[in-house]
mmCIF file of C-alpha atoms in Angstrom:
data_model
loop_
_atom_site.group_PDB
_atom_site.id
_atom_site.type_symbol
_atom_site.label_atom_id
_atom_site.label_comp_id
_atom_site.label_asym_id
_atom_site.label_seq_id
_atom_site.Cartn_x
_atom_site.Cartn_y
_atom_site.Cartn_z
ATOM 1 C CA UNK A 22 63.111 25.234 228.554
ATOM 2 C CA UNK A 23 63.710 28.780 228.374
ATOM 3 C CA UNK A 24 65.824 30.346 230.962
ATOM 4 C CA UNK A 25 66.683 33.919 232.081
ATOM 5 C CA UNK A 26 70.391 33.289 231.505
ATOM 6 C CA UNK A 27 69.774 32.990 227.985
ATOM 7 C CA UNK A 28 69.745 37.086 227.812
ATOM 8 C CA UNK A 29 73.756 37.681 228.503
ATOM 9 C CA UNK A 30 74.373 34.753 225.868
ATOM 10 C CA UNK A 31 75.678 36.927 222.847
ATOM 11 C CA UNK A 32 75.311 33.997 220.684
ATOM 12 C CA UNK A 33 75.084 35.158 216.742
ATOM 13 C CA UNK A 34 71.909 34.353 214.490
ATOM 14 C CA UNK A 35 74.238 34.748 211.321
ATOM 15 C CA UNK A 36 74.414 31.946 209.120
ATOM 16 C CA UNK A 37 71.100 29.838 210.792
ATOM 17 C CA UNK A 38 67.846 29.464 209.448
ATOM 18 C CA UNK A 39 65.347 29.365 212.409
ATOM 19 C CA UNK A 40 61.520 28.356 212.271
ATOM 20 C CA UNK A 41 58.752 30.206 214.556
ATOM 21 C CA UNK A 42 55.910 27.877 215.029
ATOM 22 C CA UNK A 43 53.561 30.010 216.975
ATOM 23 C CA UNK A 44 49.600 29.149 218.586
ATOM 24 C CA UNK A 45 46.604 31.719 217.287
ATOM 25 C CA UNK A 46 44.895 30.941 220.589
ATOM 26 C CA UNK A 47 45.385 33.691 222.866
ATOM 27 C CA UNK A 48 46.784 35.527 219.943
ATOM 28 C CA UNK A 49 46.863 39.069 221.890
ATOM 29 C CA UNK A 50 49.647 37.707 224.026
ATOM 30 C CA UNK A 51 50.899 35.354 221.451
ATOM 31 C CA UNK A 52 52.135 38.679 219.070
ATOM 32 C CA UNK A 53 54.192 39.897 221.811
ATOM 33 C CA UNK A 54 56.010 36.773 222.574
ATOM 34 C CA UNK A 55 56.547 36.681 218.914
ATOM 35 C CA UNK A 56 57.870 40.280 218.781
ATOM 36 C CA UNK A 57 60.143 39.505 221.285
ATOM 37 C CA UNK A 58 61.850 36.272 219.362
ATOM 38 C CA UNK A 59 61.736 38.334 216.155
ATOM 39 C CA UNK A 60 63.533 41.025 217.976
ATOM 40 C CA UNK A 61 66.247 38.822 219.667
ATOM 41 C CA UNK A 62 66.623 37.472 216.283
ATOM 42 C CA UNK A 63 66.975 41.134 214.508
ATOM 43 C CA UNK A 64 69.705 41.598 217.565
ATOM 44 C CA UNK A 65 71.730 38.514 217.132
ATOM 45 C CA UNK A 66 71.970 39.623 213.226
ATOM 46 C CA UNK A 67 69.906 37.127 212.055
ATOM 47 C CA UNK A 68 68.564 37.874 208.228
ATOM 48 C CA UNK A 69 64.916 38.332 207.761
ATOM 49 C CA UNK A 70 64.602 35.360 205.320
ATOM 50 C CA UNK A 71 66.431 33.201 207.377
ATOM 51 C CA UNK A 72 63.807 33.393 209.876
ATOM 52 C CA UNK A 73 60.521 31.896 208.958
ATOM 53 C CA UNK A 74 57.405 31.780 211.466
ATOM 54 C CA UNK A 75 54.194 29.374 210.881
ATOM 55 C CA UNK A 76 50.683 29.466 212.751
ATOM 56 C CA UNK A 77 48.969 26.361 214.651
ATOM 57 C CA UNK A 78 45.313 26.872 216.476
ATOM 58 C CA UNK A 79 46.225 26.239 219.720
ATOM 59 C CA UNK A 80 49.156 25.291 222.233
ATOM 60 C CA UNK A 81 48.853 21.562 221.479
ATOM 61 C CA UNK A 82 49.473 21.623 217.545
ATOM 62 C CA UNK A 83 52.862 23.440 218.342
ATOM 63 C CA UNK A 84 54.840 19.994 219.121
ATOM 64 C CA UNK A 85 53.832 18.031 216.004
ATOM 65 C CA UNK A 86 54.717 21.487 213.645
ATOM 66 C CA UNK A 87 57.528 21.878 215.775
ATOM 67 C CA UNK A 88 58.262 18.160 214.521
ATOM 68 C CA UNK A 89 57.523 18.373 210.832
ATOM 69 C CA UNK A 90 59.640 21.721 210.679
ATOM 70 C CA UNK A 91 62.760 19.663 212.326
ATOM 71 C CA UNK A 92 62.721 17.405 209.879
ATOM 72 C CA UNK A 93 62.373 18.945 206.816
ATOM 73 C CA UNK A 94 66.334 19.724 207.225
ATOM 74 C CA UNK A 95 65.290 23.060 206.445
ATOM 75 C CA UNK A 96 65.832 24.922 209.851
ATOM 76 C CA UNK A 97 69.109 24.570 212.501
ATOM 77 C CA UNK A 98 66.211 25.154 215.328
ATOM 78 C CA UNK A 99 62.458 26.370 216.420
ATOM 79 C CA UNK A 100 61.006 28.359 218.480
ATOM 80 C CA UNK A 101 57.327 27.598 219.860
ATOM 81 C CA UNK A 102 55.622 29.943 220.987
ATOM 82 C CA UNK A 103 52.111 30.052 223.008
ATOM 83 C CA UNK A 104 49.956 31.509 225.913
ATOM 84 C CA UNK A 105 47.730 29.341 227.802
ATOM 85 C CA UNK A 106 46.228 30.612 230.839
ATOM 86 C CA UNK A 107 44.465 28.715 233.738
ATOM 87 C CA UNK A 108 40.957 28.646 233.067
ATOM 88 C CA UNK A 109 37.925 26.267 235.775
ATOM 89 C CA UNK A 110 38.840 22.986 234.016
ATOM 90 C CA UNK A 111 41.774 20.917 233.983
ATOM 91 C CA UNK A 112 42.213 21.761 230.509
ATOM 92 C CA UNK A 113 44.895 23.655 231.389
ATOM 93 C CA UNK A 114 47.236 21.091 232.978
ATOM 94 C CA UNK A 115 46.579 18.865 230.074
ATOM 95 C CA UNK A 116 47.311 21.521 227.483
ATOM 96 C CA UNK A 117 50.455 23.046 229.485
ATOM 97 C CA UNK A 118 51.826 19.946 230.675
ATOM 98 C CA UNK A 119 51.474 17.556 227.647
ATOM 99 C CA UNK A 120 52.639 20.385 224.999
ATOM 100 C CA UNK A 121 55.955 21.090 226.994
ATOM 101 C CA UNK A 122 56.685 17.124 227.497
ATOM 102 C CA UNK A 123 56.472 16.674 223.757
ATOM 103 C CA UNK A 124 58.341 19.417 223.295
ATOM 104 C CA UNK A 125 61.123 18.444 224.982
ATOM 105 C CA UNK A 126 60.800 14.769 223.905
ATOM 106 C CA UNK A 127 60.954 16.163 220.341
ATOM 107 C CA UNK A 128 64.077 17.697 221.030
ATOM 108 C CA UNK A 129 65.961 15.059 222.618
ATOM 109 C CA UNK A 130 64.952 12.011 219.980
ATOM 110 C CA UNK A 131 65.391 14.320 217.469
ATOM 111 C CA UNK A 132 68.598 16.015 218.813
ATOM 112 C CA UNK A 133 66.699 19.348 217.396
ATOM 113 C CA UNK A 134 67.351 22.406 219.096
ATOM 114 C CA UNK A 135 64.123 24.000 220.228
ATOM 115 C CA UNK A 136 63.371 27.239 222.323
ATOM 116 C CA UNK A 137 60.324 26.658 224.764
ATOM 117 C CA UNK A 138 58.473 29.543 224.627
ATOM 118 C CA UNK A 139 54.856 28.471 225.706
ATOM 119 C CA UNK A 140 53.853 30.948 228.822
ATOM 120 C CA UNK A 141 51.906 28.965 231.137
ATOM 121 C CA UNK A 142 50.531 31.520 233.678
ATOM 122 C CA UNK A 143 47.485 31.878 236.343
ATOM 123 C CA UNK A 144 46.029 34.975 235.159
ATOM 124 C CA UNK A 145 46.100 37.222 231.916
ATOM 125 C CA UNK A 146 48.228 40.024 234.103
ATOM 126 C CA UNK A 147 50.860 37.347 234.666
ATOM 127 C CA UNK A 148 50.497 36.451 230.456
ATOM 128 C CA UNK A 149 51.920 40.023 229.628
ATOM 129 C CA UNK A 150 54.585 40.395 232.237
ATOM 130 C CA UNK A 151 56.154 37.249 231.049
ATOM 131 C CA UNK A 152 55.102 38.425 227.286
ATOM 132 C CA UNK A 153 56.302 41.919 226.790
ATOM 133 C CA UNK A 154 59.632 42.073 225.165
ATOM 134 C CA UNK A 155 60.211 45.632 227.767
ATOM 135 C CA UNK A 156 59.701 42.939 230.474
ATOM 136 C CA UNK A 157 59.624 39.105 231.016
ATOM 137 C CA UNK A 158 60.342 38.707 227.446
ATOM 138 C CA UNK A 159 60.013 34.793 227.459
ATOM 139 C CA UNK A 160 59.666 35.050 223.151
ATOM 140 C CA UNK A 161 63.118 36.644 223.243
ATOM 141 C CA UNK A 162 63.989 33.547 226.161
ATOM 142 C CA UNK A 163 63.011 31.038 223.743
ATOM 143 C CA UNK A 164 65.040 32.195 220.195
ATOM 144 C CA UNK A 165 68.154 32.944 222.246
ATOM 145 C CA UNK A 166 67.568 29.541 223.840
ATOM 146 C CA UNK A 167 67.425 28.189 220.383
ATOM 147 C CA UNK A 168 70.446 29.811 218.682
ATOM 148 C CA UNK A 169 72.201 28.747 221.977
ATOM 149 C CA UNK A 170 71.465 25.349 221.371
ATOM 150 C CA UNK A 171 72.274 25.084 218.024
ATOM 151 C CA UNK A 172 75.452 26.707 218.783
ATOM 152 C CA UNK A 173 76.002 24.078 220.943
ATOM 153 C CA UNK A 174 75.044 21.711 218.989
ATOM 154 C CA UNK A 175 77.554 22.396 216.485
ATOM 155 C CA UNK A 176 80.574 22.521 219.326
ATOM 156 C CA UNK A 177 79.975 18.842 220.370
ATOM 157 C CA UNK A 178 79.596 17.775 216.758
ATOM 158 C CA UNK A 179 83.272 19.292 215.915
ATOM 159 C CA UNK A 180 84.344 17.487 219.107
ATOM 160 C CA UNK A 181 82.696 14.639 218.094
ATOM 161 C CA UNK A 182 80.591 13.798 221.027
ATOM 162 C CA UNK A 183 77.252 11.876 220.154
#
């Protein structure tokens, strides 16, 4: 997952090609979180054609993009990126919790670096404050994660260590 030290790693974009996968559903938050990765991106001087973002309907389709983008051996990483917020059904522990374990299984079997950037909040309020690049800025969170990752990646693979 995404983490707040991810924002003093000055980890460069130059040189990887990085897919957005990002959920139409709750689209008004959605944009900002994807400002905010396209920004970080910009800022790590990452090339516009390097980075490439795609568009699933909801929070749930992002793991099995997420999955077909990995392995097209097109892109070092991706970035998913979605909003659900709690609603009167347990739709949204399904949705939130399912999504972010098969994110994260995806990443592991695959060994494919991924930045986590689904927002799982209570309330709409919360869904901006976490969204808005000028504040929680959890779409930047999730591309630095990712070009961190791959960065690592690459270290332990000139080490050698599987």
């Amino acid at each position: 997952m995404s983490g707040s030290g991810t924002r003093d790693a000055e980890v460069s974009a130059r040189g990887y090609r990085v897919a957005i996968v990002a959920s139409r559903f709750n689209d008004f938050i959605v944009a900002s979180l994807l400002k905010g990765a396209t920004e970080a991106w910009a800022a790590r001087g990452g090339a516009a054609g390097d980075l490439a973002t795609f568009r699933v309907p909801g929070a749930f389709e992002l793991p099995l993009a997420a999955k077909r983008l990995g392995a097209s051996g097109r892109y070092d990483a991706v970035v998913a990126l979605g909003c659900v917020i709690r609603g009167d059904t347990i739709h949204f522990e399904i949705v939130s919790m399912e999504s972010a374990r098969a994110l994260m299984d995806l990443s592991v079997a695959r060994a494919l670096p991924l930045g986590n950037g689904i927002v799982t909040v209570n309330t709409e309020a919360q869904a901006w404050a976490r969204a808005r690049p000028e504040e929680g800025d959890k779409g930047g969170d999730a591309a630095r994660t990712a070009l961190a990752m791959v960065q690592l990646k690459r270290t332990l693979a000139a080490a050698r260590v599987r």
